[in-house]
CSV table of C-alpha atoms in Angstrom, one decimal:
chain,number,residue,atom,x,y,z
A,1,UNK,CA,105.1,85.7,99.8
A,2,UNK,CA,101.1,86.0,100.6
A,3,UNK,CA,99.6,88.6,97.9
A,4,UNK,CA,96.8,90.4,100.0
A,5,UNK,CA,94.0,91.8,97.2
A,6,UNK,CA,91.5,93.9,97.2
A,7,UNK,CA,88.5,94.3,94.6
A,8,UNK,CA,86.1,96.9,94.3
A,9,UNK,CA,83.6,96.8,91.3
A,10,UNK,CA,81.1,99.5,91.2
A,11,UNK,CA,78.4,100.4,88.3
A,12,UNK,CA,75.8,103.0,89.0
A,13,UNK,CA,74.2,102.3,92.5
A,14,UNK,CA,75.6,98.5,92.6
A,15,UNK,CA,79.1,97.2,94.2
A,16,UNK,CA,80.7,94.0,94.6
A,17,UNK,CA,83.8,93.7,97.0
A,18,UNK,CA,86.1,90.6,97.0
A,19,UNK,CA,89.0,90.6,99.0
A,20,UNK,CA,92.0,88.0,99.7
A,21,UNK,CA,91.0,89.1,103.4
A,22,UNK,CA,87.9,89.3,105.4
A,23,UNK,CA,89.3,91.7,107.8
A,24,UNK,CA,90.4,94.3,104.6
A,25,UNK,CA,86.5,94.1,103.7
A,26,UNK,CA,85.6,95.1,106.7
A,27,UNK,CA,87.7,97.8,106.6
A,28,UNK,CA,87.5,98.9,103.5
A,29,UNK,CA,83.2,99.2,104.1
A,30,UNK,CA,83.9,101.0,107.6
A,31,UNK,CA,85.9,104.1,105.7
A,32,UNK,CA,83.7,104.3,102.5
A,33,UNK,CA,81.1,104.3,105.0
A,34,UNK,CA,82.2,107.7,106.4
A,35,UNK,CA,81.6,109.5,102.9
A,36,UNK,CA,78.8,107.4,101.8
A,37,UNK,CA,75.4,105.8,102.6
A,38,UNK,CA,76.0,102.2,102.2
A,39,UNK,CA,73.8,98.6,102.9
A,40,UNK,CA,75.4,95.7,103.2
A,41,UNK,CA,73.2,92.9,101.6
A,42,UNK,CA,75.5,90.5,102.3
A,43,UNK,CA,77.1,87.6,100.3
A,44,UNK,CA,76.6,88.0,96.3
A,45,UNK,CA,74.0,85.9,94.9
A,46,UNK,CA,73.2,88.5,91.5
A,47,UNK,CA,74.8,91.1,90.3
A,48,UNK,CA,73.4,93.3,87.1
A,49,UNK,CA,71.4,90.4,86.3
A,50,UNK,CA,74.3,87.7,86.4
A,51,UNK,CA,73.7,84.4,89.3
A,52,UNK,CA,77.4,84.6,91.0
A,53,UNK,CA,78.3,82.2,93.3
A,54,UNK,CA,81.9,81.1,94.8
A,55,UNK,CA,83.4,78.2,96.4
A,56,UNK,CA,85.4,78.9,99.5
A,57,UNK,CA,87.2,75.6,99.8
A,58,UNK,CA,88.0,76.4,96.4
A,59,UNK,CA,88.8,79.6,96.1
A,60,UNK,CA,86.7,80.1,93.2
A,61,UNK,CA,83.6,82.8,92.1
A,62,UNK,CA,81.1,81.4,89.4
A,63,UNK,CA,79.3,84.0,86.7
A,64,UNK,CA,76.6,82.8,84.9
């Protein structure tokens, strides 16, 4: 069984998206797109003033 997730994290004018799929990102950004303005800054480096940073081989997001 593959669990396919999607996470959407939103405060004020800031949003993260994480997904088990790169392809769901996309897709998700492409319909919220149609309703709203969006920018795409590309990969997280800080979010409301926390350094994040992930590990693909590992699977793993850092907060610090």
């Amino acid at each position: 069984m593959f669990l396919v997730l999607l996470i959407f994290a939103l405060h004020i004018d800031k949003c993260t998206i994480n997904s088990s799929l790169k392809e769901l990102i996309k897709e998700f950004k492409a319909k919220i797109g149609l309703c709203f303005k969006i920018t795409d800054l590309g990969p997280i480096c800080w979010l409301l003033g926390m350094k994040a940073s992930c590990d693909q081989e590992a699977q793993t997001i850092y907060i610090s």
